[in-house]
PDB file of C-alpha atoms in Angstrom:
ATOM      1  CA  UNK A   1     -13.014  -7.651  21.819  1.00  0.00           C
ATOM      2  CA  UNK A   2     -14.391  -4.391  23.271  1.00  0.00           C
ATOM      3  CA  UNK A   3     -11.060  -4.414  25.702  1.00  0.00           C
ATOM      4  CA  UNK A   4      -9.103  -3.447  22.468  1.00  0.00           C
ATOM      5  CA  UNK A   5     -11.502   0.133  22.588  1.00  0.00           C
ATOM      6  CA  UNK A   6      -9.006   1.732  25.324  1.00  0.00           C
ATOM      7  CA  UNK A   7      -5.971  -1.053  26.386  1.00  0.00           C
ATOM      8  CA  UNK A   8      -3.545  -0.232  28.952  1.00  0.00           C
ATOM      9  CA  UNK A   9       0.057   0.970  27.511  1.00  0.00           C
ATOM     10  CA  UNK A  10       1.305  -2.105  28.580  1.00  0.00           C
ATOM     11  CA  UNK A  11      -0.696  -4.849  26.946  1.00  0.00           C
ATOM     12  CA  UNK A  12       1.010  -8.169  25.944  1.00  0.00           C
ATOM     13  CA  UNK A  13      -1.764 -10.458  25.273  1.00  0.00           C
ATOM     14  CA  UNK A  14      -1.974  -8.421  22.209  1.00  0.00           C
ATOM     15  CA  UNK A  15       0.195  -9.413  19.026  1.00  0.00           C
ATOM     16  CA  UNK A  16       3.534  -7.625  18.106  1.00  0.00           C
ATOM     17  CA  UNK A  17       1.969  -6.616  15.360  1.00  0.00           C
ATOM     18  CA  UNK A  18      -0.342  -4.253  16.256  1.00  0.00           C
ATOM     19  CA  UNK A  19       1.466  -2.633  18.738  1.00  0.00           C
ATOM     20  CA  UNK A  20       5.013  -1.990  16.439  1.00  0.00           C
ATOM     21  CA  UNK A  21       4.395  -0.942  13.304  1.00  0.00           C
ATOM     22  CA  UNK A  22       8.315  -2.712  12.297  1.00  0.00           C
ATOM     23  CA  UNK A  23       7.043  -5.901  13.974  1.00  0.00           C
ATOM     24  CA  UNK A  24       7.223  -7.952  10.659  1.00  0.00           C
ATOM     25  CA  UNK A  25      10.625  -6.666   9.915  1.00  0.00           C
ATOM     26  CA  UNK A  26      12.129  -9.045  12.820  1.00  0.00           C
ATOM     27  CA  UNK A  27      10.676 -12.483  11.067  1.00  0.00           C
ATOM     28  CA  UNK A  28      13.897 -13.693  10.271  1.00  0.00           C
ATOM     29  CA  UNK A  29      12.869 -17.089   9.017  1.00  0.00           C
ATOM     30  CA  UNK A  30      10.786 -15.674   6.674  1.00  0.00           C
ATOM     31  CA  UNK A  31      10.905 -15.821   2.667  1.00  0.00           C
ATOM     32  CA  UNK A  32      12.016 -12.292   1.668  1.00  0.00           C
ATOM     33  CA  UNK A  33      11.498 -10.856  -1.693  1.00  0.00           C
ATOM     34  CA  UNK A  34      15.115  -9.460  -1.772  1.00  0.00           C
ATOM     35  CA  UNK A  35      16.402 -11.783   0.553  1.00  0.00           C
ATOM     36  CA  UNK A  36      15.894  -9.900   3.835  1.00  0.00           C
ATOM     37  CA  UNK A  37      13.333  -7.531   5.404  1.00  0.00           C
ATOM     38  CA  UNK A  38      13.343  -4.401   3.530  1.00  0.00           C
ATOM     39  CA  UNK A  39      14.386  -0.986   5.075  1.00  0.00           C
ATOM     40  CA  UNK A  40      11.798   0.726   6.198  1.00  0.00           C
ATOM     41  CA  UNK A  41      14.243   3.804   7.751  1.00  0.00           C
ATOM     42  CA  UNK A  42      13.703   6.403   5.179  1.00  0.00           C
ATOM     43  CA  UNK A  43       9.875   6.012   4.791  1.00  0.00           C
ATOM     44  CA  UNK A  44       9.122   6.259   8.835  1.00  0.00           C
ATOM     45  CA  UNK A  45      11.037   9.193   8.919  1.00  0.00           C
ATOM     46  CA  UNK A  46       9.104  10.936   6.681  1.00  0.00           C
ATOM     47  CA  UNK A  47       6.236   9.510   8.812  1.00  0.00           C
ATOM     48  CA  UNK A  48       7.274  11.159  11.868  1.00  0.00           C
ATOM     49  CA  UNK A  49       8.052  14.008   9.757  1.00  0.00           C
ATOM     50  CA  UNK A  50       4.511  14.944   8.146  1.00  0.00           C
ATOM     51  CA  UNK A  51       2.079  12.929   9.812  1.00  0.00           C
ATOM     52  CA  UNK A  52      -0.793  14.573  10.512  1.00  0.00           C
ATOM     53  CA  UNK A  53      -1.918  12.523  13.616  1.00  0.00           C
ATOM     54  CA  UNK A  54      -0.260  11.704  16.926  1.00  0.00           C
ATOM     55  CA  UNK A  55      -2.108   8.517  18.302  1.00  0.00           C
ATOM     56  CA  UNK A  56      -1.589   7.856  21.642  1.00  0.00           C
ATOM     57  CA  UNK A  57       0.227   4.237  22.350  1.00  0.00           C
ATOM     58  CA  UNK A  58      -1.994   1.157  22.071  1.00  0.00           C
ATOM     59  CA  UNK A  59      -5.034   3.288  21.606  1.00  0.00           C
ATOM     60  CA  UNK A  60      -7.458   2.072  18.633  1.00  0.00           C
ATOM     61  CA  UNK A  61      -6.209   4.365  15.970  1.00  0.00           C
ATOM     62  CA  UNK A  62      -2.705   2.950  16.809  1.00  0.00           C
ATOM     63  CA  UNK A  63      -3.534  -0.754  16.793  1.00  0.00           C
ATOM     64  CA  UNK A  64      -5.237  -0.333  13.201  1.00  0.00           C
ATOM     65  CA  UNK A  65      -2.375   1.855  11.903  1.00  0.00           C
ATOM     66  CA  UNK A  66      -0.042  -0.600  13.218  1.00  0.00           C
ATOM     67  CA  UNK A  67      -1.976  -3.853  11.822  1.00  0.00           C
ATOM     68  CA  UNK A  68      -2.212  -2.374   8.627  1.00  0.00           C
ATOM     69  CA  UNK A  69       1.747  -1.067   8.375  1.00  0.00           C
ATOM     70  CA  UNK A  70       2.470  -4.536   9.212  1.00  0.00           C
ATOM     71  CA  UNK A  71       0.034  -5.937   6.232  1.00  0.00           C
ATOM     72  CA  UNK A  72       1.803  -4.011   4.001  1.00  0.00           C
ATOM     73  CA  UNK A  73       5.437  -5.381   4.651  1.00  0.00           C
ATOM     74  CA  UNK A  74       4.136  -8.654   4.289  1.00  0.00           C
ATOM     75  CA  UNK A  75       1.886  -8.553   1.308  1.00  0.00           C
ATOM     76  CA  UNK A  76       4.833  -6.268  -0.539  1.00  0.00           C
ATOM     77  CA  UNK A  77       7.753  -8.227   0.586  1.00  0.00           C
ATOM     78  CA  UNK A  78       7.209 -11.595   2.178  1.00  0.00           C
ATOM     79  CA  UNK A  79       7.148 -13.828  -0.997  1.00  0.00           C
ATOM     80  CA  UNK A  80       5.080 -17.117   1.006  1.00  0.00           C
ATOM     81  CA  UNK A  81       1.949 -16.046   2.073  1.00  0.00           C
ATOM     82  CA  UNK A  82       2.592 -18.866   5.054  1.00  0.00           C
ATOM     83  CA  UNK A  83       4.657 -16.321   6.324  1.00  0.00           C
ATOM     84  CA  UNK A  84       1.991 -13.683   6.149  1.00  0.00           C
ATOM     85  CA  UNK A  85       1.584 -13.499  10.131  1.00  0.00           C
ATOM     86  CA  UNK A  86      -1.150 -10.478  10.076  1.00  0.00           C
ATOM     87  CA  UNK A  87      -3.731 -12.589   7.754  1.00  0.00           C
ATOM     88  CA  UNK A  88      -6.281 -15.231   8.809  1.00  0.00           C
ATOM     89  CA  UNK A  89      -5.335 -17.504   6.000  1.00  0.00           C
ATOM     90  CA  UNK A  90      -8.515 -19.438   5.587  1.00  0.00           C
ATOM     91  CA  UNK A  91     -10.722 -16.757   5.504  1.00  0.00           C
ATOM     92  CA  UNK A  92      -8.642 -13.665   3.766  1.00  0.00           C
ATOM     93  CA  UNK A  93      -9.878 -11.254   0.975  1.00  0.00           C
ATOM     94  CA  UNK A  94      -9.462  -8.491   0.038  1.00  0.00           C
ATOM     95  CA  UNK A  95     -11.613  -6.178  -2.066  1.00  0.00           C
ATOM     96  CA  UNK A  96     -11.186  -2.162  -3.893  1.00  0.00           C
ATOM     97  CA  UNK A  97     -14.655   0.070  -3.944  1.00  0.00           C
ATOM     98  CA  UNK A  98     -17.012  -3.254  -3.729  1.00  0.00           C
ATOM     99  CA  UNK A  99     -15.403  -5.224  -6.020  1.00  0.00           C
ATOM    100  CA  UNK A 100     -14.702  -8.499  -6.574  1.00  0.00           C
ATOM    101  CA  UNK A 101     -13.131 -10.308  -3.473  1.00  0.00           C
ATOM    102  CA  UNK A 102      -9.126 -11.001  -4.165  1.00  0.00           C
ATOM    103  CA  UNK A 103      -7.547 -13.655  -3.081  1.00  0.00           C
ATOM    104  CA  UNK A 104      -3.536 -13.563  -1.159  1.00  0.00           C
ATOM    105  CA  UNK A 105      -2.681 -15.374  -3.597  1.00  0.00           C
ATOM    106  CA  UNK A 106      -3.739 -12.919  -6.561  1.00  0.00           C
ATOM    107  CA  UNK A 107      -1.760 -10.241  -4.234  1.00  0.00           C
ATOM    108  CA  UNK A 108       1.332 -12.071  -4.611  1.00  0.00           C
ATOM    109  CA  UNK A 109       1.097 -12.495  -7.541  1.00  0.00           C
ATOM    110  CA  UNK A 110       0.353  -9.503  -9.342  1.00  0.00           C
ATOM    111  CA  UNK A 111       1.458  -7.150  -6.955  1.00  0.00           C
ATOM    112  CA  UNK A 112      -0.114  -4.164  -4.084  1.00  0.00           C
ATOM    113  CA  UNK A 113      -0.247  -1.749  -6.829  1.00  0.00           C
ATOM    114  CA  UNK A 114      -2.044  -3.716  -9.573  1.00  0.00           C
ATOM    115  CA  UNK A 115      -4.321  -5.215  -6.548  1.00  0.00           C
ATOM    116  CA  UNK A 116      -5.433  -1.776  -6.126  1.00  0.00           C
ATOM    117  CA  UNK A 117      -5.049   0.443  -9.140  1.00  0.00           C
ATOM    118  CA  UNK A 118      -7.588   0.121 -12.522  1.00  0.00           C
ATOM    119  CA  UNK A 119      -6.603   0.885 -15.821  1.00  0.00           C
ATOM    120  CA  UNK A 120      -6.966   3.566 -16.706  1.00  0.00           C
ATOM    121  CA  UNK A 121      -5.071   6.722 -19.599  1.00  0.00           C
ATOM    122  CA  UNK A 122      -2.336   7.448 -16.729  1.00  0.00           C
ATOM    123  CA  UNK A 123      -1.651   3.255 -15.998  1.00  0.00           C
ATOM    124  CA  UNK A 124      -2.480  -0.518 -16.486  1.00  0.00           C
ATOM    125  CA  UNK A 125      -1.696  -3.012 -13.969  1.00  0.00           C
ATOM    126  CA  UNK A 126      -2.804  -5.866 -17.459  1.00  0.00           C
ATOM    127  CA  UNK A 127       0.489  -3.928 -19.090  1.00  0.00           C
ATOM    128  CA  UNK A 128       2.647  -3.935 -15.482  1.00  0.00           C
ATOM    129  CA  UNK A 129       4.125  -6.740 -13.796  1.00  0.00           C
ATOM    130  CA  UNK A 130       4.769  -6.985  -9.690  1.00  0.00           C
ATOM    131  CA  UNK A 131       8.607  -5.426 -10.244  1.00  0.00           C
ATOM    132  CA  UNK A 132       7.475  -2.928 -13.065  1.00  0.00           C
ATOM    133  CA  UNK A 133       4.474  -1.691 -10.851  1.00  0.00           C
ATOM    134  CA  UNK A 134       7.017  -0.786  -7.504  1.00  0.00           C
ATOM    135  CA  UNK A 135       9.273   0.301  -9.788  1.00  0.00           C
ATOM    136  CA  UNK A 136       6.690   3.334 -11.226  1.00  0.00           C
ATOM    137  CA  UNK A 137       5.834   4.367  -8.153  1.00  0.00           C
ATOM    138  CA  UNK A 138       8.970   3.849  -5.783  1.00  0.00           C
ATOM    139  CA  UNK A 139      10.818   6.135  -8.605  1.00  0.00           C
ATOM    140  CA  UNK A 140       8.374   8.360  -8.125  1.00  0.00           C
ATOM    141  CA  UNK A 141       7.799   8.855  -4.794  1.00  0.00           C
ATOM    142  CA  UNK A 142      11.295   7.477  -2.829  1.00  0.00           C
ATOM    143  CA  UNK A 143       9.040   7.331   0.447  1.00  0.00           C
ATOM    144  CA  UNK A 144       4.979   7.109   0.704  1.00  0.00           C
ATOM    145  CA  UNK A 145       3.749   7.242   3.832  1.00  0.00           C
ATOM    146  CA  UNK A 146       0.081   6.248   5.790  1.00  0.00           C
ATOM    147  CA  UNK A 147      -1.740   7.211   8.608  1.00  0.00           C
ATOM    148  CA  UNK A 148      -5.087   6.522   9.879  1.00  0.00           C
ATOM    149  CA  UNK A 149      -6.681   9.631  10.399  1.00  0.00           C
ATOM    150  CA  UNK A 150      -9.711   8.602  12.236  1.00  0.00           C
ATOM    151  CA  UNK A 151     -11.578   5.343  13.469  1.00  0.00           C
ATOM    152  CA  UNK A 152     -14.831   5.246  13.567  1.00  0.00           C
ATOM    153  CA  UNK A 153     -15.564   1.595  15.156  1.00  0.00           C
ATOM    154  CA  UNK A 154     -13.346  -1.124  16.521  1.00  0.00           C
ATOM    155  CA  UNK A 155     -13.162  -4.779  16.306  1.00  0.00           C
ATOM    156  CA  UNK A 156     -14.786  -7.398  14.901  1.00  0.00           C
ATOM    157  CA  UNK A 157     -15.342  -4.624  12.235  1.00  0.00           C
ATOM    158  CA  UNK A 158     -12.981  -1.497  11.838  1.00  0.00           C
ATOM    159  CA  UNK A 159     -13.580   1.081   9.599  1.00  0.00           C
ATOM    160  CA  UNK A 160     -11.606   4.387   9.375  1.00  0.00           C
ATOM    161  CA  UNK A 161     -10.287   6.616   7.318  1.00  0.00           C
ATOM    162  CA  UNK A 162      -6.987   6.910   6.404  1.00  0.00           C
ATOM    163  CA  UNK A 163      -4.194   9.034   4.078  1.00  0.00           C
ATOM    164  CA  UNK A 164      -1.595   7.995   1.836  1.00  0.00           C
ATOM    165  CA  UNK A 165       1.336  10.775   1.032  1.00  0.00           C
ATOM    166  CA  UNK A 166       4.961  11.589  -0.548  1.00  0.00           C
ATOM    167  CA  UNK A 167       6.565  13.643  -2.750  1.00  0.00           C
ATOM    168  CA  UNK A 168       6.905  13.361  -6.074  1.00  0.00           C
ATOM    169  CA  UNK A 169      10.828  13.667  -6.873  1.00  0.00           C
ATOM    170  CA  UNK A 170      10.915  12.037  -9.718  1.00  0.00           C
ATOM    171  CA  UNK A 171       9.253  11.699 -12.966  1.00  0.00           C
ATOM    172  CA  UNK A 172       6.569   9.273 -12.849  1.00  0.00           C
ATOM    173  CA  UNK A 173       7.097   6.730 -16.029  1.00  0.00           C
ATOM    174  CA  UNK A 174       4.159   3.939 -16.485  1.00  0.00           C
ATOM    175  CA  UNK A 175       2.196   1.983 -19.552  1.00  0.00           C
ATOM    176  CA  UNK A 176      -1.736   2.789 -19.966  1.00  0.00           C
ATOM    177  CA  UNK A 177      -4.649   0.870 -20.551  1.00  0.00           C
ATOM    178  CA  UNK A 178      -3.656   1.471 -24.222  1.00  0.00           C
ATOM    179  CA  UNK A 179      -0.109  -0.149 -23.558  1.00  0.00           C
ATOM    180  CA  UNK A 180       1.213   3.598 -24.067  1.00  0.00           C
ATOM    181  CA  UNK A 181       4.412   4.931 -22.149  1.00  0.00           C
ATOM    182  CA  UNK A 182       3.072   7.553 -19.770  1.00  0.00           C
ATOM    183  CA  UNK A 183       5.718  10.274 -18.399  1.00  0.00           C
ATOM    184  CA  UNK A 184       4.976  13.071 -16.268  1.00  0.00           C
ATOM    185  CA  UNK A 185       7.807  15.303 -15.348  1.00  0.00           C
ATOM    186  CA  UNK A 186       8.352  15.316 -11.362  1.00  0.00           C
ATOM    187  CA  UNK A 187       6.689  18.949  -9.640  1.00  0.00           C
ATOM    188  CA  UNK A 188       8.523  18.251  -6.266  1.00  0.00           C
ATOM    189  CA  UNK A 189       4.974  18.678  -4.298  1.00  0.00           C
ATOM    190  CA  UNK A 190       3.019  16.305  -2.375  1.00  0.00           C
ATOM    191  CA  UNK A 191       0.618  13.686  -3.495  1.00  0.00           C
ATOM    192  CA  UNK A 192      -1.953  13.199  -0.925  1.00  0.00           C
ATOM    193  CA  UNK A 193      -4.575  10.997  -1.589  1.00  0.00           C
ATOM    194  CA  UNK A 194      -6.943   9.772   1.386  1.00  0.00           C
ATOM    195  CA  UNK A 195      -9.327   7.022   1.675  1.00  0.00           C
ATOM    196  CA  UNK A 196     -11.915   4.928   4.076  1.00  0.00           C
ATOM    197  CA  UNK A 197     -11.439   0.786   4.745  1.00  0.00           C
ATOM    198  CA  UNK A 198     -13.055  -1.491   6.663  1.00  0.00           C
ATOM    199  CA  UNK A 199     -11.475  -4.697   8.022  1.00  0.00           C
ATOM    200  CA  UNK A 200     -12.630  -7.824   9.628  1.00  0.00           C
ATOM    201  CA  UNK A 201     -10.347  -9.697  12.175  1.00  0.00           C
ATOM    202  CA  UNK A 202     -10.705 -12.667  13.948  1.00  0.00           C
ATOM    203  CA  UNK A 203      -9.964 -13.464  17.548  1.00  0.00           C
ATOM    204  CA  UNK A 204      -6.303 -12.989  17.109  1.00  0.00           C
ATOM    205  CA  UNK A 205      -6.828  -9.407  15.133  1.00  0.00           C
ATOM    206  CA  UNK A 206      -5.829 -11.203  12.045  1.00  0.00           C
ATOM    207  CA  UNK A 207      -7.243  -9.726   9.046  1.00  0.00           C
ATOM    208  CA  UNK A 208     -10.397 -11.602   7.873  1.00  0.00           C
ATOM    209  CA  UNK A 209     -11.972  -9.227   4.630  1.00  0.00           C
ATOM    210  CA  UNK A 210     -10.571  -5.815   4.028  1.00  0.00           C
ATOM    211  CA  UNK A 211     -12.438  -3.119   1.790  1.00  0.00           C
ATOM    212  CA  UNK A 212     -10.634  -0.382   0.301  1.00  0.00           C
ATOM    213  CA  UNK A 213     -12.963   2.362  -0.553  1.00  0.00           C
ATOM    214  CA  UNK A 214     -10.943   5.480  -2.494  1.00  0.00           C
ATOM    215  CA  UNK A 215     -10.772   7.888  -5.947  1.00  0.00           C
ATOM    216  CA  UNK A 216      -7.759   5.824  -7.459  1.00  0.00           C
ATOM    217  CA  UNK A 217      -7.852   8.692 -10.126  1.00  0.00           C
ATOM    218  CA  UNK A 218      -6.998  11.644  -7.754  1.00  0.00           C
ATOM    219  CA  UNK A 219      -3.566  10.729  -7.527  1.00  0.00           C
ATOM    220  CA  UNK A 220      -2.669  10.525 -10.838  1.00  0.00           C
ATOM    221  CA  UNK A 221      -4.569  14.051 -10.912  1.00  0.00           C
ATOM    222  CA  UNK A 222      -2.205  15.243  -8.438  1.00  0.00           C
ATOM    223  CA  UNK A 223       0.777  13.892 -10.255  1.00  0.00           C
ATOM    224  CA  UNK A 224      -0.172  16.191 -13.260  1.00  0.00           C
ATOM    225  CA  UNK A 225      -2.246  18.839 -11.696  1.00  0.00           C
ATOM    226  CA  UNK A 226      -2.062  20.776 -15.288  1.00  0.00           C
ATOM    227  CA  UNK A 227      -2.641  17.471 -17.579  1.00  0.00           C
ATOM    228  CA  UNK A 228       0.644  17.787 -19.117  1.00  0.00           C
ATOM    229  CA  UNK A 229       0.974  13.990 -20.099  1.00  0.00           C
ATOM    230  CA  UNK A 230       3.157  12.466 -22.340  1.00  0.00           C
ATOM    231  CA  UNK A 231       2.197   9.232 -24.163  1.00  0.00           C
ATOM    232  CA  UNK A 232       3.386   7.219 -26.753  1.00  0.00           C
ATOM    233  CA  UNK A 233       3.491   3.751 -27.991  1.00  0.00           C
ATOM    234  CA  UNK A 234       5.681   1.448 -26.264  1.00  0.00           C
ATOM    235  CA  UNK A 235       8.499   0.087 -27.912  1.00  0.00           C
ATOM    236  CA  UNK A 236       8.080  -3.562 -29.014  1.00  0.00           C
ATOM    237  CA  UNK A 237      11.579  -4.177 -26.703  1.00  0.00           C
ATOM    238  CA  UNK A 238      10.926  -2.120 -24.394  1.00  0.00           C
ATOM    239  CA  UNK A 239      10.301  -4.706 -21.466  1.00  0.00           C
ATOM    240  CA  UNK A 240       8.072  -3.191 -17.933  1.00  0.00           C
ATOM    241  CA  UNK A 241      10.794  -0.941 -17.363  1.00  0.00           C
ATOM    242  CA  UNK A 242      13.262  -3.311 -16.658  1.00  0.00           C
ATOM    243  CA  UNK A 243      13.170  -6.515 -14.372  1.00  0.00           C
ATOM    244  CA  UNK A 244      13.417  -6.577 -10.847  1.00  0.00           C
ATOM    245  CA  UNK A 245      16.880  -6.180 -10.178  1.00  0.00           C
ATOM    246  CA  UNK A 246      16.409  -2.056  -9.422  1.00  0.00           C
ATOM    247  CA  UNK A 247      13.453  -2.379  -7.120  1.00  0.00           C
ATOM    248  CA  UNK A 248      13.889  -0.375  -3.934  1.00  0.00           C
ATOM    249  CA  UNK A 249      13.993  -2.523  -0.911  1.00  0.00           C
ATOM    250  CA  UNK A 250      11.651  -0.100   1.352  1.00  0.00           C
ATOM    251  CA  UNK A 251       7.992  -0.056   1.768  1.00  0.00           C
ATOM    252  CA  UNK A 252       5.140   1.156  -1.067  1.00  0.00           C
ATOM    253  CA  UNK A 253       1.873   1.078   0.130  1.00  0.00           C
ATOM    254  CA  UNK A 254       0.319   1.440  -0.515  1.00  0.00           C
ATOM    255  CA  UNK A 255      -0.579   1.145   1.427  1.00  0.00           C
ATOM    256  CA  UNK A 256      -0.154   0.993   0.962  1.00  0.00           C
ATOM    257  CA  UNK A 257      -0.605   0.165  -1.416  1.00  0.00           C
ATOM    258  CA  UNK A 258      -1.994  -1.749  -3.025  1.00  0.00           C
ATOM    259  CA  UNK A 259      -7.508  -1.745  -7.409  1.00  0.00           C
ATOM    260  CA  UNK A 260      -7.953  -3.659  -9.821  1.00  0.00           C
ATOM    261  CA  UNK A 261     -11.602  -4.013 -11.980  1.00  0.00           C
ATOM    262  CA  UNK A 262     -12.876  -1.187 -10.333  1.00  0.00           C
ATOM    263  CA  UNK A 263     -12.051   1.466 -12.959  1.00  0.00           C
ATOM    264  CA  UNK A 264     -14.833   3.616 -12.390  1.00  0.00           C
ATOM    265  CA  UNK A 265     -13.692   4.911  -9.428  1.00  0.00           C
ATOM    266  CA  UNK A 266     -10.719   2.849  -7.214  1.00  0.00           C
ATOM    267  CA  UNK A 267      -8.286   4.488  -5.233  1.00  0.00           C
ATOM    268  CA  UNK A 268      -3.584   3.101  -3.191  1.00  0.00           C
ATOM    269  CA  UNK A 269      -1.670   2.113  -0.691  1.00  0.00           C
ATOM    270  CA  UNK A 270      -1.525   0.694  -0.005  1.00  0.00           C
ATOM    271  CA  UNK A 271       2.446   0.348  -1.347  1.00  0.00           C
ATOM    272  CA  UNK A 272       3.956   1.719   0.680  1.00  0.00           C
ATOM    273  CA  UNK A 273       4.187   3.497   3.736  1.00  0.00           C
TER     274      UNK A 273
END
């Protein structure tokens, strides 16, 4: 697949997918988590907005970042992994600072955020469903963008580095590994956390094994740069803040984000762009 190193402009043997980061968004057959593609508007703005990084068209750092936007929408939104169009289904995992290997399935289930984030004093993906977990961060940060910053080899195997960014508008409310509420009154500044991934793909640049590698503390560090935390002990009615009925429809990244037993050191996306 060494063609894929510098491809024309113009290149449609190659899949939608990794040449429109929105590409997903047009599946209109698929199973939606809300019932339809999410809006994705607000969050590429922003993208265009801040980005650090200006890839040219169908270069390598523009398929990845494209294959991976496109990842996200579908492990965030598109409820039947079936429909997961960016995956090679037999041979998927996915894995957080060499941990264990996840499964789609375990994705789907628990969520990008709790596939990615460890427990730890600022959050607990054991004490946060799917719905609680997008709500904690989507409240947060309305938008979180990603970018690949740099690529240092192409397919079979890509690795490259990549960044992860918003701002924190509002204040971020989550339960700990000690099933403690956790608010942190919103600064208005950036969270920027940044990361390196490698990802398999088969012949059809579907995702084979992906490895996050990333500090999933830093961005709870940035989130209260002066350790002003407030915790205390959850209510015994006080449900994951809420049900699902006041989840954003756009992106989270994660990104986006998504890491899950890797406490000692994971890292976010995934979520959303």
């Amino acid at each position: 697949m060494a063609e894929l190193q510098s491809p024309p402009v113009e290149t449609p043997g190659l899949p939608d997918y990794l040449l429109d980061p929105n590409a997903v968004l047009r599946d209109d057959s698929a199973s939606w988590r809300h019932g339809k593609a999410p809006d994705y508007t607000n969050t590429r703005k922003v993208f265009d907005e801040t980005k650090t990084k200006n890839h040219t068209a169908a270069s390598l750092p523009s398929l990845v970042e494209n294959l991976v936007k496109n990842w996200e929408i579908e492990a965030s939104f598109k409820t039947s992994i079936q429909d997961w169009r960016t995956i090679d289904h037999a041979n998927y995992t996915f894995s957080v600072n060499g941990g264990p290997p996840q499964s789609a399935e375990h994705m789907l289930r628990v969520g990008t955020y709790n596939a990615i984030l460890p427990s730890s004093e600022y959050y607990s993906p054991e004490n946060s469903d799917f719905a609680s977990s997008h709500k904690t961060f989507k409240r947060m940060m309305p938008t979180f963008a990603w970018e690949v910053l740099e690529v240092y080899s192409g397919p079979p195997v890509a690795s490259f580095k990549w960044r992860h960014w918003g701002v924190m508008k509002n204040d971020y409310i989550g339960f700990n590994d000690k099933d403690e509420k956790v608010t942190v009154k919103a600064h208005g500044r950036t969270v920027d956390i940044q990361g390196l991934a490698v990802a398999r793909v088969n012949e059809k640049v579907q995702l084979q094994a992906v490895e996050i590698w990333f500090d999933p503390l830093e961005m709870f560090r940035q989130i209260a740069p002066d350790g002003v935390v407030n915790k205390v002990p959850r209510q015994r009615n006080e449900d994951q803040l809420g049900g699902e009925e006041a989840v954003d429809e756009e992106e989270v990244t994660a990104t986006h984000e998504e890491m899950s037993s890797i406490a000692a050191g994971e890292c976010p996306f995934m979520n959303k762009e």
